[in-house]
């Protein structure tokens, strides 16, 4: 939502770069024509044809290698044609021609280096995009009976991947949802998010109790930290805040919530905005402080079951939203912003509109300068499908086909 894929990004860059597929080549072309016309229109005391050395340089900055070669040759030809129009005593001559040729060679070399680096950058973006899609797998529309929408904004737009994660997992015991934020940045945070999501997808499907799913996440974090430490890559007591939700099959107007030290979800509907309390736990990774990682100590704190009306949407965010600040160091007023927007237009309480509202609000509040990865995720139950009544027969016999 609001994101440009790598293929779209690459197509835009390529269309801008090559003649016939964009307009970048017009810049050096107009410059070349302008210099030639200026030289012909001025007197012999003010020759400008030597300025044509700027044309290959500009081409190297905005065009591809082939285009830069073409403009270098065209600049040399234009130089000879225009310079020979003047009498011999007023010609710029061979020295400027050699200078132009040398500058053109350097421009071609610079263009080749630039294009190579851009391709390497695109390759790294491809890797980052693949990693992001592996961690944050695409969710089908209306997945598991939930209408959903989400957006992920990386603080480092070149990295495009961080420690924020979310997923929806349907199963025989209902639909479970996980959203969280791993402490720290870099590949270590991505590996931790991937480990937690892998455990969630299995446990959420097989375990009948949401508390057991939460306990499995805690155990997985401890195992993951032990594994990275054994590899010599111990990077501190990494933890994750998260929201674990369960939508039971036996009650369409209920949601189970377990909160691992995260901002509570907001139930947004025509009647206003209200935070949903949850079974409070420490962040994932701190369970050893309370004994929640020890199997003999039994399950952890129970989940909190709350009422959720059919016209209410659950809005969840990471701390990139709640801790977003403007230049005056004022935090983004998430609750007030959402409440004001929904009061003015109750129809905004849909997942897609809420995500767009918060995304635009955060970017406007920070003026596009994000200090942390930002995730906004919203969902609500789809209406239960109504079975169409079969038409009654007036004669008691099947109608002829």
Tab-separated table of C-alpha atoms in Angstrom:
chain	number	residue	atom	x	y	z
A	1	UNK	CA	0.000	0.000	0.000
A	2	UNK	CA	1.693	3.159	-1.159
A	3	UNK	CA	4.911	1.229	-1.844
A	4	UNK	CA	6.807	1.006	-5.126
A	5	UNK	CA	7.993	-2.461	-6.091
A	6	UNK	CA	11.515	-3.098	-7.290
A	7	UNK	CA	10.404	-3.758	-10.856
A	8	UNK	CA	8.493	-0.462	-10.954
A	9	UNK	CA	11.506	1.341	-9.479
A	10	UNK	CA	13.855	-0.192	-12.018
A	11	UNK	CA	11.549	0.581	-14.940
A	12	UNK	CA	11.375	4.213	-13.888
A	13	UNK	CA	15.162	4.463	-13.660
A	14	UNK	CA	15.653	2.780	-17.035
A	15	UNK	CA	13.026	4.935	-18.738
A	16	UNK	CA	14.782	8.018	-17.374
A	17	UNK	CA	18.178	6.834	-18.506
A	18	UNK	CA	17.953	5.710	-22.134
A	19	UNK	CA	16.929	7.621	-25.276
A	20	UNK	CA	13.531	6.753	-26.623
A	21	UNK	CA	12.360	5.558	-23.202
A	22	UNK	CA	12.532	8.820	-21.265
A	23	UNK	CA	13.560	12.446	-21.412
A	24	UNK	CA	16.954	12.545	-19.648
A	25	UNK	CA	18.802	12.662	-22.981
A	26	UNK	CA	17.036	15.935	-23.806
A	27	UNK	CA	19.094	17.801	-21.202
A	28	UNK	CA	22.529	17.333	-22.847
A	29	UNK	CA	20.968	17.654	-26.302
A	30	UNK	CA	19.403	21.045	-25.525
A	31	UNK	CA	22.676	22.146	-23.925
A	32	UNK	CA	24.645	21.140	-27.015
A	33	UNK	CA	22.298	22.970	-29.364
A	34	UNK	CA	22.255	26.037	-27.136
A	35	UNK	CA	26.058	26.260	-26.977
A	36	UNK	CA	26.381	25.897	-30.751
A	37	UNK	CA	23.756	28.584	-31.448
A	38	UNK	CA	25.297	30.919	-28.886
A	39	UNK	CA	28.732	30.556	-30.467
A	40	UNK	CA	27.342	31.305	-33.928
A	41	UNK	CA	25.379	34.332	-32.738
A	42	UNK	CA	28.203	36.032	-30.811
A	43	UNK	CA	31.203	37.793	-32.207
A	44	UNK	CA	34.686	36.436	-32.722
A	45	UNK	CA	35.846	37.976	-29.435
A	46	UNK	CA	33.458	35.788	-27.464
A	47	UNK	CA	33.739	32.141	-28.554
A	48	UNK	CA	31.650	29.613	-26.550
A	49	UNK	CA	32.109	26.401	-28.530
A	50	UNK	CA	34.650	25.122	-25.994
A	51	UNK	CA	31.818	24.989	-23.469
A	52	UNK	CA	30.593	21.927	-25.320
A	53	UNK	CA	32.812	19.929	-22.979
A	54	UNK	CA	29.934	20.215	-20.495
A	55	UNK	CA	27.684	18.051	-22.687
A	56	UNK	CA	29.436	14.658	-22.107
A	57	UNK	CA	29.708	15.483	-18.401
A	58	UNK	CA	25.975	16.130	-18.089
A	59	UNK	CA	25.224	13.013	-20.098
A	60	UNK	CA	27.416	10.927	-17.779
A	61	UNK	CA	25.356	12.110	-14.806
A	62	UNK	CA	21.867	11.358	-16.184
A	63	UNK	CA	22.256	8.908	-19.092
A	64	UNK	CA	23.666	5.468	-19.724
A	65	UNK	CA	27.084	4.555	-21.082
A	66	UNK	CA	25.943	4.200	-24.683
A	67	UNK	CA	24.194	7.551	-24.597
A	68	UNK	CA	27.276	9.219	-23.124
A	69	UNK	CA	29.445	7.778	-25.920
A	70	UNK	CA	26.960	9.086	-28.476
A	71	UNK	CA	26.969	12.571	-26.975
A	72	UNK	CA	30.769	12.589	-26.816
A	73	UNK	CA	31.006	11.845	-30.535
A	74	UNK	CA	28.218	14.310	-31.317
A	75	UNK	CA	29.985	17.002	-29.279
A	76	UNK	CA	33.241	16.428	-31.191
A	77	UNK	CA	31.417	16.635	-34.527
A	78	UNK	CA	29.564	19.785	-33.458
A	79	UNK	CA	32.814	21.364	-32.300
A	80	UNK	CA	34.493	20.741	-35.656
A	81	UNK	CA	31.468	21.940	-37.643
A	82	UNK	CA	30.935	25.158	-35.692
A	83	UNK	CA	34.628	25.979	-35.240
A	84	UNK	CA	35.324	25.656	-38.950
A	85	UNK	CA	32.645	28.239	-39.727
A	86	UNK	CA	34.930	30.955	-38.351
A	87	UNK	CA	38.021	32.263	-40.095
A	88	UNK	CA	41.270	30.520	-39.226
A	89	UNK	CA	42.530	33.246	-36.897
A	90	UNK	CA	39.401	33.033	-34.726
A	91	UNK	CA	39.149	29.240	-34.423
A	92	UNK	CA	39.545	27.536	-31.037
A	93	UNK	CA	41.676	24.959	-32.789
A	94	UNK	CA	43.228	21.631	-31.893
A	95	UNK	CA	44.000	22.221	-28.167
A	96	UNK	CA	40.347	22.665	-27.258
A	97	UNK	CA	39.417	19.722	-29.479
A	98	UNK	CA	41.858	17.467	-27.604
A	99	UNK	CA	40.543	18.789	-24.312
A	100	UNK	CA	37.004	17.934	-25.399
A	101	UNK	CA	38.073	14.434	-26.491
A	102	UNK	CA	39.831	13.819	-23.169
A	103	UNK	CA	36.832	15.122	-21.242
A	104	UNK	CA	34.541	12.854	-23.234
A	105	UNK	CA	36.661	9.792	-22.420
A	106	UNK	CA	36.527	10.666	-18.722
A	107	UNK	CA	32.753	11.184	-18.957
A	108	UNK	CA	32.269	7.724	-20.503
A	109	UNK	CA	34.387	6.175	-17.763
A	110	UNK	CA	32.417	8.043	-15.066
A	111	UNK	CA	29.143	6.938	-16.607
A	112	UNK	CA	30.265	3.300	-16.591
A	113	UNK	CA	31.228	3.523	-12.913
A	114	UNK	CA	27.915	5.165	-12.017
A	115	UNK	CA	25.831	2.601	-13.891
A	116	UNK	CA	27.750	-0.248	-12.287
A	117	UNK	CA	27.146	1.137	-8.808
A	118	UNK	CA	23.481	1.687	-9.547
A	119	UNK	CA	23.140	-1.915	-10.676
A	120	UNK	CA	24.853	-3.086	-7.508
A	121	UNK	CA	22.482	-0.913	-5.508
A	122	UNK	CA	19.476	-2.375	-7.326
A	123	UNK	CA	20.807	-5.869	-6.667
A	124	UNK	CA	21.079	-5.114	-2.955
A	125	UNK	CA	17.560	-3.714	-3.032
A	126	UNK	CA	16.390	-6.940	-4.646
A	127	UNK	CA	17.988	-8.889	-1.803
A	128	UNK	CA	16.393	-6.613	0.788
A	129	UNK	CA	13.008	-6.897	-0.936
A	130	UNK	CA	13.264	-10.697	-1.029
A	131	UNK	CA	14.214	-10.745	2.644
A	132	UNK	CA	11.302	-8.485	3.513
A	133	UNK	CA	8.852	-10.662	1.614
A	134	UNK	CA	10.236	-13.745	3.330
A	135	UNK	CA	9.751	-12.234	6.779
A	136	UNK	CA	6.578	-10.299	5.993
A	137	UNK	CA	4.913	-12.706	3.612
A	138	UNK	CA	2.169	-11.221	1.421
A	139	UNK	CA	-1.291	-11.839	2.846
A	140	UNK	CA	-4.156	-12.719	0.496
A	141	UNK	CA	-7.142	-10.366	0.509
A	142	UNK	CA	-9.727	-11.212	3.172
A	143	UNK	CA	-7.377	-13.871	4.532
A	144	UNK	CA	-8.835	-16.164	7.210
A	145	UNK	CA	-12.114	-14.265	7.309
A	146	UNK	CA	-10.432	-10.958	8.120
A	147	UNK	CA	-10.425	-7.769	6.093
A	148	UNK	CA	-6.944	-6.372	6.611
A	149	UNK	CA	-4.546	-3.671	5.478
A	150	UNK	CA	-1.002	-2.862	6.471
A	151	UNK	CA	1.955	-0.696	5.604
A	152	UNK	CA	5.614	-0.932	6.547
A	153	UNK	CA	7.852	2.138	6.358
A	154	UNK	CA	11.557	1.580	6.896
A	155	UNK	CA	13.487	4.370	8.604
A	156	UNK	CA	16.348	3.525	6.225
A	157	UNK	CA	14.685	3.531	2.822
A	158	UNK	CA	17.717	1.855	1.262
A	159	UNK	CA	17.526	-1.075	3.680
A	160	UNK	CA	13.756	-1.580	3.307
A	161	UNK	CA	13.751	-4.217	6.031
A	162	UNK	CA	13.876	-4.121	9.806
A	163	UNK	CA	12.625	-5.751	12.982
A	164	UNK	CA	8.878	-5.013	12.647
A	165	UNK	CA	6.738	-8.041	11.813
A	166	UNK	CA	3.117	-9.149	11.537
A	167	UNK	CA	1.168	-12.129	10.244
A	168	UNK	CA	-2.247	-13.804	10.194
A	169	UNK	CA	-2.497	-17.561	10.704
A	170	UNK	CA	-5.802	-19.427	10.287
A	171	UNK	CA	-6.214	-22.829	11.885
A	172	UNK	CA	-8.666	-25.356	13.281
A	173	UNK	CA	-8.817	-23.426	16.577
A	174	UNK	CA	-9.581	-20.051	15.059
A	175	UNK	CA	-7.547	-17.283	13.496
A	176	UNK	CA	-4.475	-15.902	15.278
A	177	UNK	CA	-2.702	-12.615	14.595
A	178	UNK	CA	0.769	-11.510	15.653
A	179	UNK	CA	2.312	-8.041	15.408
A	180	UNK	CA	5.588	-7.105	17.013
A	181	UNK	CA	8.768	-5.086	17.041
A	182	UNK	CA	12.196	-6.579	17.707
A	183	UNK	CA	14.581	-4.434	19.733
A	184	UNK	CA	17.507	-3.201	17.667
A	185	UNK	CA	18.143	-2.982	13.943
A	186	UNK	CA	20.082	-4.770	11.230
A	187	UNK	CA	20.188	-8.400	10.201
A	188	UNK	CA	20.101	-9.556	13.819
A	189	UNK	CA	16.655	-8.017	14.259
A	190	UNK	CA	15.501	-9.515	10.960
A	191	UNK	CA	16.693	-13.007	11.990
A	192	UNK	CA	14.869	-12.707	15.305
A	193	UNK	CA	11.662	-11.584	13.606
A	194	UNK	CA	11.892	-14.511	11.178
A	195	UNK	CA	12.407	-16.964	14.063
A	196	UNK	CA	9.383	-15.662	15.959
A	197	UNK	CA	7.177	-15.681	12.873
A	198	UNK	CA	8.161	-19.259	12.034
A	199	UNK	CA	7.212	-20.422	15.517
A	200	UNK	CA	3.985	-18.414	15.459
A	201	UNK	CA	2.849	-19.923	12.154
A	202	UNK	CA	3.237	-23.458	13.475
A	203	UNK	CA	2.023	-22.939	17.028
A	204	UNK	CA	-0.937	-20.756	16.028
A	205	UNK	CA	-2.167	-23.519	13.750
A	206	UNK	CA	-1.704	-26.506	16.044
A	207	UNK	CA	-2.156	-25.217	19.608
A	208	UNK	CA	-5.771	-25.004	20.866
A	209	UNK	CA	-4.961	-22.411	23.552
A	210	UNK	CA	-3.631	-18.936	22.800
A	211	UNK	CA	-1.608	-18.986	26.028
A	212	UNK	CA	0.354	-21.971	24.741
A	213	UNK	CA	1.151	-20.046	21.564
A	214	UNK	CA	2.486	-17.201	23.704
A	215	UNK	CA	4.621	-19.607	25.743
A	216	UNK	CA	6.054	-21.116	22.559
A	217	UNK	CA	7.109	-17.644	21.384
A	218	UNK	CA	8.929	-17.053	24.660
A	219	UNK	CA	10.770	-20.373	24.428
A	220	UNK	CA	11.694	-19.665	20.807
A	221	UNK	CA	13.264	-16.351	21.712
A	222	UNK	CA	15.448	-17.982	24.384
A	223	UNK	CA	16.529	-20.735	21.990
A	224	UNK	CA	17.300	-18.196	19.276
A	225	UNK	CA	19.455	-16.119	21.583
A	226	UNK	CA	21.332	-19.217	22.689
A	227	UNK	CA	21.969	-20.226	19.089
A	228	UNK	CA	23.324	-16.823	18.050
A	229	UNK	CA	25.517	-16.704	21.159
A	230	UNK	CA	26.951	-20.132	20.295
A	231	UNK	CA	27.820	-18.814	16.855
A	232	UNK	CA	29.777	-15.982	18.453
A	233	UNK	CA	27.248	-13.363	17.322
A	234	UNK	CA	25.792	-12.493	20.709
A	235	UNK	CA	24.473	-8.953	20.443
A	236	UNK	CA	22.908	-8.312	23.834
A	237	UNK	CA	19.695	-9.415	25.498
A	238	UNK	CA	17.505	-8.999	22.446
A	239	UNK	CA	13.773	-8.912	23.063
A	240	UNK	CA	10.565	-8.095	21.227
A	241	UNK	CA	7.339	-6.352	22.140
A	242	UNK	CA	4.298	-7.903	20.505
A	243	UNK	CA	0.539	-8.276	20.365
A	244	UNK	CA	-0.918	-11.779	20.071
A	245	UNK	CA	-4.586	-11.919	19.115
A	246	UNK	CA	-7.016	-14.787	18.777
A	247	UNK	CA	-10.359	-14.769	16.996
A	248	UNK	CA	-12.273	-17.763	18.396
A	249	UNK	CA	-14.666	-19.662	16.196
A	250	UNK	CA	-17.297	-19.972	18.903
A	251	UNK	CA	-17.806	-16.225	19.380
A	252	UNK	CA	-17.738	-13.798	16.473
A	253	UNK	CA	-17.983	-10.802	18.793
A	254	UNK	CA	-14.909	-11.617	20.857
A	255	UNK	CA	-11.159	-11.294	20.526
A	256	UNK	CA	-8.479	-12.711	22.814
A	257	UNK	CA	-5.508	-10.452	23.529
A	258	UNK	CA	-2.077	-11.169	24.997
A	259	UNK	CA	0.149	-8.101	25.219
A	260	UNK	CA	3.933	-8.538	25.421
A	261	UNK	CA	4.758	-5.013	26.593
A	262	UNK	CA	3.387	-3.452	23.406
A	263	UNK	CA	1.063	-0.537	22.751
A	264	UNK	CA	-2.499	-1.894	23.162
A	265	UNK	CA	-4.611	-2.345	20.047
A	266	UNK	CA	-7.275	0.239	19.368
A	267	UNK	CA	-10.866	-0.781	18.636
A	268	UNK	CA	-12.080	1.842	16.168
A	269	UNK	CA	-15.719	2.098	15.188
A	270	UNK	CA	-18.596	4.512	14.624
A	271	UNK	CA	-18.941	4.901	18.401
A	272	UNK	CA	-15.369	6.044	18.905
A	273	UNK	CA	-11.922	4.683	19.750
A	274	UNK	CA	-11.061	2.557	22.770
A	275	UNK	CA	-7.861	0.740	23.743
A	276	UNK	CA	-8.282	-2.999	24.326
A	277	UNK	CA	-6.646	-4.356	27.472
A	278	UNK	CA	-4.842	-7.661	27.214
A	279	UNK	CA	-3.232	-10.372	29.250
A	280	UNK	CA	-0.185	-8.347	30.267
A	281	UNK	CA	3.224	-9.982	29.930
A	282	UNK	CA	6.791	-8.813	29.775
A	283	UNK	CA	8.306	-8.435	26.293
A	284	UNK	CA	9.236	-11.675	24.575
A	285	UNK	CA	12.681	-12.617	25.822
A	286	UNK	CA	12.126	-11.523	29.430
A	287	UNK	CA	10.201	-14.639	30.386
A	288	UNK	CA	13.168	-16.017	32.318
A	289	UNK	CA	12.589	-13.225	34.836
A	290	UNK	CA	9.135	-14.625	35.687
A	291	UNK	CA	9.733	-18.311	35.008
A	292	UNK	CA	7.508	-18.384	31.906
A	293	UNK	CA	10.152	-20.254	29.924
A	294	UNK	CA	10.261	-23.169	32.367
A	295	UNK	CA	7.867	-25.976	31.340
A	296	UNK	CA	7.414	-27.124	34.954
A	297	UNK	CA	6.023	-23.776	36.016
A	298	UNK	CA	2.893	-24.231	33.950
A	299	UNK	CA	1.370	-21.838	31.398
A	300	UNK	CA	1.786	-18.114	31.636
A	301	UNK	CA	-0.885	-15.503	32.411
A	302	UNK	CA	-4.218	-16.099	30.667
A	303	UNK	CA	-5.407	-14.193	27.645
A	304	UNK	CA	-7.925	-11.417	28.079
A	305	UNK	CA	-11.149	-11.892	26.110
A	306	UNK	CA	-12.731	-8.637	24.990
A	307	UNK	CA	-15.865	-7.766	23.052
A	308	UNK	CA	-15.336	-6.578	19.481
A	309	UNK	CA	-18.369	-5.501	17.489
A	310	UNK	CA	-18.662	-6.361	13.832
A	311	UNK	CA	-18.393	-2.713	12.792
A	312	UNK	CA	-15.208	-2.166	14.806
A	313	UNK	CA	-11.694	-2.371	13.355
A	314	UNK	CA	-8.601	-3.302	15.329
A	315	UNK	CA	-5.741	-0.866	14.723
A	316	UNK	CA	-2.222	-1.905	15.744
A	317	UNK	CA	1.016	0.041	15.387
A	318	UNK	CA	4.663	-0.252	16.361
A	319	UNK	CA	6.632	2.342	18.287
A	320	UNK	CA	7.636	4.032	15.048
A	321	UNK	CA	4.134	5.564	15.240
A	322	UNK	CA	3.756	6.178	18.956
A	323	UNK	CA	7.266	7.622	19.296
A	324	UNK	CA	7.223	9.697	16.109
A	325	UNK	CA	8.143	13.300	16.923
A	326	UNK	CA	8.007	16.593	15.118
A	327	UNK	CA	10.673	19.291	15.194
A	328	UNK	CA	9.368	20.541	18.547
A	329	UNK	CA	9.857	17.037	20.036
A	330	UNK	CA	6.080	16.535	20.338
A	331	UNK	CA	4.876	12.928	19.942
A	332	UNK	CA	2.379	12.031	17.234
A	333	UNK	CA	-1.137	12.095	18.830
A	334	UNK	CA	-2.332	8.765	17.465
A	335	UNK	CA	-5.439	8.364	19.620
A	336	UNK	CA	-6.618	11.949	19.143
A	337	UNK	CA	-5.931	11.906	15.411
A	338	UNK	CA	-7.867	8.691	14.834
A	339	UNK	CA	-10.740	9.701	17.127
A	340	UNK	CA	-11.110	13.076	15.412
A	341	UNK	CA	-11.073	11.560	11.926
A	342	UNK	CA	-13.599	8.842	12.774
A	343	UNK	CA	-15.912	11.321	14.519
A	344	UNK	CA	-15.906	13.493	11.400
A	345	UNK	CA	-16.419	10.546	9.043
A	346	UNK	CA	-17.456	7.209	10.611
A	347	UNK	CA	-16.848	5.527	7.251
A	348	UNK	CA	-13.116	5.894	7.825
A	349	UNK	CA	-13.194	3.041	10.343
A	350	UNK	CA	-12.231	0.499	7.683
A	351	UNK	CA	-8.803	-1.158	7.717
A	352	UNK	CA	-7.577	0.417	4.502
A	353	UNK	CA	-8.698	3.940	5.383
A	354	UNK	CA	-7.335	3.725	8.929
A	355	UNK	CA	-3.929	2.566	7.715
A	356	UNK	CA	-3.816	5.368	5.167
A	357	UNK	CA	-4.906	7.879	7.812
A	358	UNK	CA	-2.162	6.898	10.274
A	359	UNK	CA	0.499	6.602	7.581
A	360	UNK	CA	-0.196	10.077	6.240
A	361	UNK	CA	-0.498	11.476	9.763
A	362	UNK	CA	2.907	10.144	10.831
A	363	UNK	CA	4.631	11.358	7.677
A	364	UNK	CA	3.000	14.751	8.011
A	365	UNK	CA	3.878	15.008	11.711
A	366	UNK	CA	7.539	14.080	11.141
A	367	UNK	CA	7.768	15.760	7.716
A	368	UNK	CA	8.902	12.451	6.266
A	369	UNK	CA	11.863	12.038	8.660
A	370	UNK	CA	11.312	8.664	10.349
A	371	UNK	CA	13.665	7.773	13.194
A	372	UNK	CA	12.429	4.182	13.512
A	373	UNK	CA	10.801	1.511	11.395
A	374	UNK	CA	7.059	2.071	11.305
A	375	UNK	CA	4.311	-0.508	10.881
A	376	UNK	CA	0.574	0.144	10.789
A	377	UNK	CA	-1.767	-2.863	10.636
A	378	UNK	CA	-5.559	-2.934	10.820
A	379	UNK	CA	-8.125	-5.713	10.536
A	380	UNK	CA	-11.712	-6.639	11.240
A	381	UNK	CA	-13.928	-9.661	10.809
A	382	UNK	CA	-15.750	-10.032	7.538
A	383	UNK	CA	-19.522	-10.364	7.770
A	384	UNK	CA	-20.654	-13.945	8.120
A	385	UNK	CA	-21.855	-15.211	4.729
A	386	UNK	CA	-25.611	-15.622	4.565
A	387	UNK	CA	-26.927	-18.765	2.928
A	388	UNK	CA	-29.562	-17.965	0.341
A	389	UNK	CA	-32.939	-19.585	1.049
A	390	UNK	CA	-34.009	-22.169	-1.477
A	391	UNK	CA	-37.137	-21.181	-3.429
A	392	UNK	CA	-40.164	-23.100	-2.273
A	393	UNK	CA	-42.075	-25.144	-4.824
A	394	UNK	CA	-45.780	-24.310	-5.117
A	395	UNK	CA	-46.709	-27.667	-6.608
A	396	UNK	CA	-44.527	-29.967	-4.572
A	397	UNK	CA	-42.928	-31.195	-7.777
A	398	UNK	CA	-39.617	-30.119	-9.306
A	399	UNK	CA	-40.030	-27.480	-11.984
A	400	UNK	CA	-39.267	-28.590	-15.532
A	401	UNK	CA	-35.837	-27.662	-16.817
